[in-house]
CSV table of C-alpha atoms and ligand atoms in Angstrom, one decimal:
chain,number,residue,atom,x,y,z
A,1,UNK,CA,-9.4,-37.2,20.7
A,2,UNK,CA,-7.8,-39.6,18.3
A,3,UNK,CA,-4.1,-39.7,17.6
A,4,UNK,CA,-1.5,-40.4,15.0
A,5,UNK,CA,-1.8,-41.9,12.4
A,6,UNK,CA,-5.5,-40.7,12.3
A,7,UNK,CA,-4.4,-37.3,13.3
A,8,UNK,CA,-1.9,-35.6,10.9
A,9,UNK,CA,-1.4,-31.9,11.5
A,10,UNK,CA,0.6,-31.6,8.3
A,11,UNK,CA,-2.7,-32.4,6.4
A,12,UNK,CA,-3.7,-28.7,6.5
A,13,UNK,CA,-0.2,-27.5,5.5
A,14,UNK,CA,0.1,-29.1,2.0
A,15,UNK,CA,-2.1,-26.8,0.0
A,16,UNK,CA,-1.4,-23.0,0.2
A,17,UNK,CA,-5.1,-22.3,-0.2
A,18,UNK,CA,-5.9,-24.3,2.9
A,19,UNK,CA,-3.0,-22.7,4.7
A,20,UNK,CA,-4.5,-19.3,4.0
A,21,UNK,CA,-7.9,-20.5,5.1
A,22,UNK,CA,-6.7,-21.5,8.5
A,23,UNK,CA,-4.5,-18.5,9.1
A,24,UNK,CA,-5.4,-17.1,12.6
A,25,UNK,CA,-3.7,-13.7,12.6
A,26,UNK,CA,-3.7,-11.1,9.9
A,27,UNK,CA,-1.7,-7.9,9.4
A,28,UNK,CA,-3.9,-5.2,7.9
A,29,UNK,CA,-3.2,-1.7,6.8
A,30,UNK,CA,-5.8,-0.5,9.2
A,31,UNK,CA,-3.7,-1.8,12.1
A,32,UNK,CA,-0.8,0.6,11.4
A,33,UNK,CA,0.2,3.9,13.0
A,34,UNK,CA,3.2,5.6,11.4
A,35,UNK,CA,5.5,7.7,13.7
A,36,UNK,CA,6.8,10.9,12.1
A,37,UNK,CA,9.4,13.5,13.3
A,38,UNK,CA,8.8,17.2,12.7
A,39,UNK,CA,11.6,19.7,12.7
A,40,UNK,CA,11.9,23.5,12.2
A,41,UNK,CA,12.8,25.1,8.8
A,42,UNK,CA,11.6,24.4,5.3
A,43,UNK,CA,12.7,21.8,2.8
A,44,UNK,CA,14.3,19.8,5.6
A,45,UNK,CA,14.5,16.0,5.2
A,46,UNK,CA,17.4,14.6,7.3
A,47,UNK,CA,17.8,10.9,7.6
A,48,UNK,CA,18.3,9.7,11.2
A,49,UNK,CA,21.7,8.2,11.4
A,50,UNK,CA,20.6,5.1,13.4
A,51,UNK,CA,17.3,4.7,11.6
A,52,UNK,CA,17.7,4.2,7.8
A,53,UNK,CA,14.5,5.3,6.0
A,54,UNK,CA,13.3,7.5,8.9
A,55,UNK,CA,13.6,11.3,8.5
A,56,UNK,CA,13.3,14.5,10.5
A,57,UNK,CA,11.1,16.6,8.3
A,58,UNK,CA,10.1,20.3,8.2
A,59,UNK,CA,6.4,21.0,8.0
A,60,UNK,CA,6.2,21.5,4.3
A,61,UNK,CA,8.0,18.1,3.6
A,62,UNK,CA,5.8,16.5,6.3
A,63,UNK,CA,2.6,17.5,4.6
A,64,UNK,CA,3.8,15.9,1.4
A,65,UNK,CA,4.8,12.8,3.3
A,66,UNK,CA,1.3,12.6,4.8
A,67,UNK,CA,-0.3,12.6,1.4
A,68,UNK,CA,1.8,9.6,0.5
A,69,UNK,CA,0.9,7.9,3.7
A,70,UNK,CA,-2.8,8.4,2.9
A,71,UNK,CA,-2.3,7.2,-0.6
A,72,UNK,CA,-0.7,4.0,0.7
A,73,UNK,CA,-3.8,3.3,2.8
A,74,UNK,CA,-2.2,4.0,6.3
A,75,UNK,CA,-5.0,5.4,8.5
A,76,UNK,CA,-2.9,7.1,11.2
A,77,UNK,CA,0.3,8.9,12.1
A,78,UNK,CA,1.8,9.9,15.5
A,79,UNK,CA,3.8,13.1,15.6
A,80,UNK,CA,6.9,13.9,17.5
A,81,UNK,CA,8.3,17.4,17.6
A,82,UNK,CA,11.8,18.8,17.5
A,83,UNK,CA,11.4,22.3,18.7
A,84,UNK,CA,13.3,25.4,17.6
A,85,UNK,CA,14.2,26.3,21.2
A,86,UNK,CA,14.5,24.1,24.2
A,87,UNK,CA,14.4,25.4,27.8
A,88,UNK,CA,14.2,24.2,31.4
A,89,UNK,CA,10.4,24.0,31.3
A,90,UNK,CA,9.8,22.8,27.8
A,91,UNK,CA,7.8,25.9,26.8
A,92,UNK,CA,7.4,25.0,23.1
A,93,UNK,CA,5.5,21.8,24.1
A,94,UNK,CA,2.4,23.8,25.2
A,95,UNK,CA,2.9,26.9,22.9
A,96,UNK,CA,0.0,27.3,20.4
A,97,UNK,CA,2.7,28.3,17.9
A,98,UNK,CA,4.9,25.3,18.8
A,99,UNK,CA,6.2,22.9,16.1
A,100,UNK,CA,3.6,20.2,16.7
A,101,UNK,CA,0.7,22.7,16.8
A,102,UNK,CA,1.8,24.3,13.5
A,103,UNK,CA,2.4,20.9,11.9
A,104,UNK,CA,-1.1,19.6,12.9
A,105,UNK,CA,-2.7,22.7,11.5
A,106,UNK,CA,-0.8,22.4,8.3
A,107,UNK,CA,-1.8,18.8,7.8
A,108,UNK,CA,-5.4,19.4,8.7
A,109,UNK,CA,-5.6,22.2,6.2
A,110,UNK,CA,-5.0,20.0,3.2
A,111,UNK,CA,-5.7,16.4,4.4
A,112,UNK,CA,-9.0,15.3,5.9
A,113,UNK,CA,-8.8,11.5,5.9
A,114,UNK,CA,-5.8,10.9,8.1
A,115,UNK,CA,-5.9,10.3,11.9
A,116,UNK,CA,-3.4,12.6,13.5
A,117,UNK,CA,-2.2,11.5,16.9
A,118,UNK,CA,0.2,13.6,19.0
A,119,UNK,CA,2.7,12.4,21.5
A,120,UNK,CA,2.5,14.3,24.7
A,121,UNK,CA,5.7,14.5,26.8
A,122,UNK,CA,8.2,17.2,27.7
A,123,UNK,CA,11.5,15.4,26.9
A,124,UNK,CA,11.8,16.6,23.4
A,125,UNK,CA,11.3,20.2,24.6
A,126,UNK,CA,13.4,20.5,27.7
A,127,UNK,CA,17.0,21.6,27.6
A,128,UNK,CA,17.9,18.8,30.0
A,129,UNK,CA,16.0,16.1,28.0
A,130,UNK,CA,13.9,14.9,30.9
A,131,UNK,CA,10.2,14.2,30.7
A,132,UNK,CA,9.2,16.7,33.3
A,133,UNK,CA,10.1,19.7,35.5
A,134,UNK,CA,13.2,19.2,37.6
A,135,UNK,CA,14.0,20.2,41.2
A,136,UNK,CA,17.3,19.1,42.7
A,137,UNK,CA,17.7,16.6,39.8
A,138,UNK,CA,14.3,15.0,40.5
A,139,UNK,CA,11.3,15.0,38.2
A,140,UNK,CA,8.3,16.6,39.9
A,141,UNK,CA,5.1,14.7,39.2
A,142,UNK,CA,2.2,17.0,39.8
A,143,UNK,CA,3.8,20.2,38.5
A,144,UNK,CA,4.7,18.2,35.3
A,145,UNK,CA,1.2,16.9,34.9
A,146,UNK,CA,-0.1,20.5,34.8
A,147,UNK,CA,2.1,21.2,31.8
A,148,UNK,CA,1.1,18.0,30.1
A,149,UNK,CA,-2.5,19.0,30.4
A,150,UNK,CA,-1.7,22.4,28.7
A,151,UNK,CA,0.3,20.5,26.0
A,152,UNK,CA,-2.6,18.1,25.3
A,153,UNK,CA,-5.2,20.9,25.2
A,154,UNK,CA,-3.0,22.9,22.8
A,155,UNK,CA,-2.6,19.9,20.5
A,156,UNK,CA,-6.4,19.4,20.5
A,157,UNK,CA,-7.0,23.0,19.7
A,158,UNK,CA,-4.6,22.7,16.7
A,159,UNK,CA,-6.8,19.8,15.5
A,160,UNK,CA,-5.2,16.6,16.8
A,161,UNK,CA,-7.6,13.7,16.6
A,162,UNK,CA,-6.1,11.7,19.5
A,163,UNK,CA,-3.7,12.4,22.4
A,164,UNK,CA,-1.0,10.0,23.4
A,165,UNK,CA,0.7,10.8,26.7
A,166,UNK,CA,4.1,9.1,26.9
A,167,UNK,CA,5.5,10.7,30.0
A,168,UNK,CA,4.6,8.0,32.6
A,169,UNK,CA,3.8,10.6,35.3
A,170,UNK,CA,1.2,9.4,37.9
A,171,UNK,CA,-2.3,10.8,37.4
A,172,UNK,CA,-1.7,12.4,34.0
A,173,UNK,CA,-4.5,10.5,32.2
A,174,UNK,CA,-7.2,11.7,34.6
A,175,UNK,CA,-5.8,15.2,34.5
A,176,UNK,CA,-5.6,15.3,30.7
A,177,UNK,CA,-9.1,13.8,30.3
A,178,UNK,CA,-10.5,16.4,32.6
A,179,UNK,CA,-8.6,19.2,30.8
A,180,UNK,CA,-9.8,18.1,27.4
A,181,UNK,CA,-13.4,17.7,28.6
A,182,UNK,CA,-13.4,21.2,30.2
A,183,UNK,CA,-12.2,22.7,26.9
A,184,UNK,CA,-14.8,21.1,24.7
A,185,UNK,CA,-12.7,18.1,23.6
A,186,UNK,CA,-14.7,15.3,25.2
A,187,UNK,CA,-14.7,13.4,21.9
A,188,UNK,CA,-10.9,13.3,21.6
A,189,UNK,CA,-9.7,9.8,22.7
A,190,UNK,CA,-6.6,9.3,24.9
A,191,UNK,CA,-4.2,6.6,23.8
A,192,UNK,CA,-2.1,6.1,27.0
A,193,UNK,CA,1.5,4.9,27.0
A,194,UNK,CA,0.3,3.0,30.1
A,195,UNK,CA,3.0,0.3,30.1
A,196,UNK,CA,6.2,1.9,29.1
A,197,UNK,CA,9.4,0.2,30.0
A,198,UNK,CA,12.7,1.9,30.7
A,199,UNK,CA,14.3,0.4,27.6
A,200,UNK,CA,17.6,0.3,25.7
A,201,UNK,CA,15.5,0.0,22.6
A,202,UNK,CA,14.7,3.7,22.6
A,203,UNK,CA,18.3,4.6,21.7
A,204,UNK,CA,17.7,5.5,18.0
A,205,UNK,CA,14.6,7.5,18.8
A,206,UNK,CA,16.6,9.7,21.0
A,207,UNK,CA,18.8,10.4,18.0
A,208,UNK,CA,15.7,11.1,15.9
A,209,UNK,CA,14.0,13.3,18.5
A,210,UNK,CA,17.2,14.8,20.0
A,211,UNK,CA,15.9,13.9,23.5
A,212,UNK,CA,18.7,12.0,25.2
A,213,UNK,CA,18.7,13.1,28.9
A,214,UNK,CA,21.6,15.3,29.7
A,215,UNK,CA,22.3,13.3,32.9
A,216,UNK,CA,20.8,10.2,34.6
A,217,UNK,CA,18.1,8.0,33.0
A,218,UNK,CA,14.3,7.6,33.0
A,219,UNK,CA,14.1,4.9,35.7
A,220,UNK,CA,12.2,7.1,38.1
A,221,UNK,CA,9.1,7.0,35.9
A,222,UNK,CA,9.5,4.3,33.2
A,223,UNK,CA,8.9,0.7,34.3
A,224,UNK,CA,11.5,-1.8,35.3
A,225,UNK,CA,11.9,-4.3,32.5
A,226,UNK,CA,11.7,-7.2,34.9
A,227,UNK,CA,8.1,-6.6,35.9
A,228,UNK,CA,4.8,-7.8,34.4
A,229,UNK,CA,2.4,-7.8,37.5
A,230,UNK,CA,3.2,-4.1,37.7
A,231,UNK,CA,2.1,-3.7,34.0
A,232,UNK,CA,-1.4,-4.9,35.1
A,233,UNK,CA,-1.5,-2.2,37.8
A,234,UNK,CA,-0.3,0.5,35.3
A,235,UNK,CA,-2.9,-0.5,32.7
A,236,UNK,CA,-5.7,-0.8,35.3
A,237,UNK,CA,-5.0,2.7,36.8
A,238,UNK,CA,-5.0,4.3,33.3
A,239,UNK,CA,-8.2,2.6,32.3
A,240,UNK,CA,-9.8,3.9,35.5
A,241,UNK,CA,-8.5,7.3,34.8
A,242,UNK,CA,-10.3,7.3,31.4
A,243,UNK,CA,-7.7,6.0,28.9
A,244,UNK,CA,-9.5,4.8,25.7
A,245,UNK,CA,-6.6,2.8,24.3
A,246,UNK,CA,-3.8,1.2,26.3
A,247,UNK,CA,-0.3,0.9,24.9
A,248,UNK,CA,2.5,-1.5,25.6
A,249,UNK,CA,6.0,-0.3,24.7
A,250,UNK,CA,8.4,-1.7,23.4
A,251,UNK,CA,6.5,-4.5,21.7
A,252,UNK,CA,8.7,-7.3,20.6
A,253,UNK,CA,10.6,-7.9,23.8
A,254,UNK,CA,7.3,-7.6,25.8
A,255,UNK,CA,4.9,-9.9,23.9
A,256,UNK,CA,4.1,-11.7,27.2
A,257,UNK,CA,2.9,-8.4,28.7
A,258,UNK,CA,0.8,-7.7,25.6
A,259,UNK,CA,-0.9,-11.0,26.0
A,260,UNK,CA,-1.5,-10.6,29.7
A,261,UNK,CA,-3.0,-7.1,29.3
A,262,UNK,CA,-5.2,-8.4,26.4
A,263,UNK,CA,-6.4,-11.3,28.5
A,264,UNK,CA,-7.0,-9.2,31.6
A,265,UNK,CA,-8.8,-6.2,30.2
A,266,UNK,CA,-11.5,-5.7,27.6
A,267,UNK,CA,-9.9,-2.7,26.0
A,268,UNK,CA,-8.3,-1.8,22.6
A,269,UNK,CA,-4.6,-2.4,22.8
A,270,UNK,CA,-1.8,-0.7,21.0
A,271,UNK,CA,1.8,-1.9,20.8
A,272,UNK,CA,4.8,0.3,19.9
A,273,UNK,CA,7.5,-1.5,17.9
A,274,UNK,CA,10.1,1.1,18.9
A,275,UNK,CA,13.1,2.6,17.2
A,276,UNK,CA,15.6,0.0,18.4
A,277,UNK,CA,13.4,-2.9,17.2
A,278,UNK,CA,13.3,-1.3,13.8
A,279,UNK,CA,17.0,-0.4,13.6
A,280,UNK,CA,18.1,-4.0,14.5
A,281,UNK,CA,16.0,-5.5,11.7
A,282,UNK,CA,17.2,-2.8,9.3
A,283,UNK,CA,20.8,-3.4,10.3
A,284,UNK,CA,20.5,-7.2,9.9
A,285,UNK,CA,19.0,-6.6,6.5
A,286,UNK,CA,21.7,-4.2,5.4
A,287,UNK,CA,24.4,-6.7,6.5
A,288,UNK,CA,22.6,-9.4,4.5
A,289,UNK,CA,22.4,-11.5,7.6
A,290,UNK,CA,18.6,-11.8,7.6
A,291,UNK,CA,15.8,-11.4,5.1
A,292,UNK,CA,14.7,-7.9,6.2
A,293,UNK,CA,11.2,-8.1,4.6
A,294,UNK,CA,10.4,-11.5,6.0
A,295,UNK,CA,11.6,-10.6,9.5
A,296,UNK,CA,9.7,-7.3,9.4
A,297,UNK,CA,6.4,-9.1,8.7
A,298,UNK,CA,7.2,-11.9,11.2
A,299,UNK,CA,7.9,-9.3,13.9
A,300,UNK,CA,4.7,-7.5,13.3
A,301,UNK,CA,2.6,-10.6,13.0
A,302,UNK,CA,4.0,-11.8,16.3
A,303,UNK,CA,3.0,-8.6,18.0
A,304,UNK,CA,-0.5,-9.0,16.6
A,305,UNK,CA,-0.7,-12.7,17.6
A,306,UNK,CA,0.4,-11.7,21.1
A,307,UNK,CA,-2.8,-9.6,21.3
A,308,UNK,CA,-2.2,-6.1,19.9
A,309,UNK,CA,-5.1,-4.5,18.0
A,310,UNK,CA,-2.9,-1.9,16.4
A,311,UNK,CA,0.9,-1.3,16.0
A,312,UNK,CA,2.9,1.8,16.0
A,313,UNK,CA,5.8,1.0,13.6
A,314,UNK,CA,8.4,2.7,11.5
A,315,UNK,CA,7.8,-0.1,9.0
A,316,UNK,CA,4.3,1.2,8.3
A,317,UNK,CA,5.0,2.4,4.8
A,318,UNK,CA,7.0,-0.7,3.8
A,319,UNK,CA,4.2,-3.0,5.1
A,320,UNK,CA,1.5,-1.0,3.4
A,321,UNK,CA,3.4,-1.4,0.1
A,322,UNK,CA,3.5,-5.2,0.6
A,323,UNK,CA,-0.1,-5.6,1.6
A,324,UNK,CA,-2.4,-5.5,-1.4
A,325,UNK,CA,-6.0,-5.1,0.0
B,401,PBG,C1,9.0,10.3,24.7
B,401,PBG,C2,9.0,9.1,23.9
B,401,PBG,C3,10.0,8.1,23.7
B,401,PBG,C4,9.6,7.2,22.7
B,401,PBG,C5,8.3,7.6,22.4
B,401,PBG,N1,7.9,8.8,23.1
B,401,PBG,C6,11.4,8.1,24.1
B,401,PBG,C7,11.8,7.9,25.5
B,401,PBG,O1,11.0,7.6,26.4
B,401,PBG,O2,13.0,8.1,25.7
B,401,PBG,C8,10.4,6.1,22.1
B,401,PBG,C9,9.9,5.6,20.8
B,401,PBG,C10,10.9,4.8,20.1
B,401,PBG,O3,12.0,4.4,20.6
B,401,PBG,O4,10.7,4.5,18.9
B,401,PBG,N2,8.8,10.1,26.1
B,402,ZN,ZN1,9.5,11.8,27.7
């Protein structure tokens, strides 16, 4: 290797055409998955207080939104439900007439070129806001998994294209895979929230989905933010259980983990730029303290550079509008 002055790294930075040519990472519309919140009623479009530009929408409004999403060239959405009624056991999560099931059917009836992914968990549907069944204040694992399987099957029956379990119970990927296969859905992929940290960045989402736990926290099932070796074990076990896509969540504060998983396993990797990551950038922009558009793109490009193949992001529409292709 020669050195300066023969080597000049700035040489490739003068001409923008050359800069474009040597760009290593690209953000594409086909990388994007747009999260959407479905609520009961009709004509409902409520902006989430802590997430400007994000709305709870009733099914009729959601269907119109999906048409716009398709027109922008975004290939996929992920749906979160806000049920009419919550109860101790999260009944509406696995009810064939539940909010998600009806939403998926309504979308599929009129739109055929949009990938509809459904989030599978109980926390949006339980009166206590926890991700599973409770006994003496503790979340039961195996009993919860049985309900998650019912939820996943019921989403698939409604027409969901992909199932995304976000609950972090042990063994749920294998159980859901088995349940889907037995019910004729062996072609439906599972995108597993395999590496999901117990994060302060979920705050605004809990406003959006109305899923703040009534007491306690999620530390008995979500990961400790200090750990990354454990992320490898989580990813490995979900891959062995049949997960098709592995997710790391949140994305921005865990880019080291994204890179480790990508290097360690030969599997498609999703990263979720969560509500708090979105809200912080939005807030900085609103205050005029940062250039929102620039930081948005930089945050997403960073997540891709770290190793993500696809990104779940509330910025999906904004990005799609910016990207020409
Ligand atoms: C439900 C779920 C959560 C998110 C996605 N699925 C919240 C949580 O675990 O409290 C967070 C998404 C976001 O913050 O954007 N288990
Ligand atoms: Zn949950």
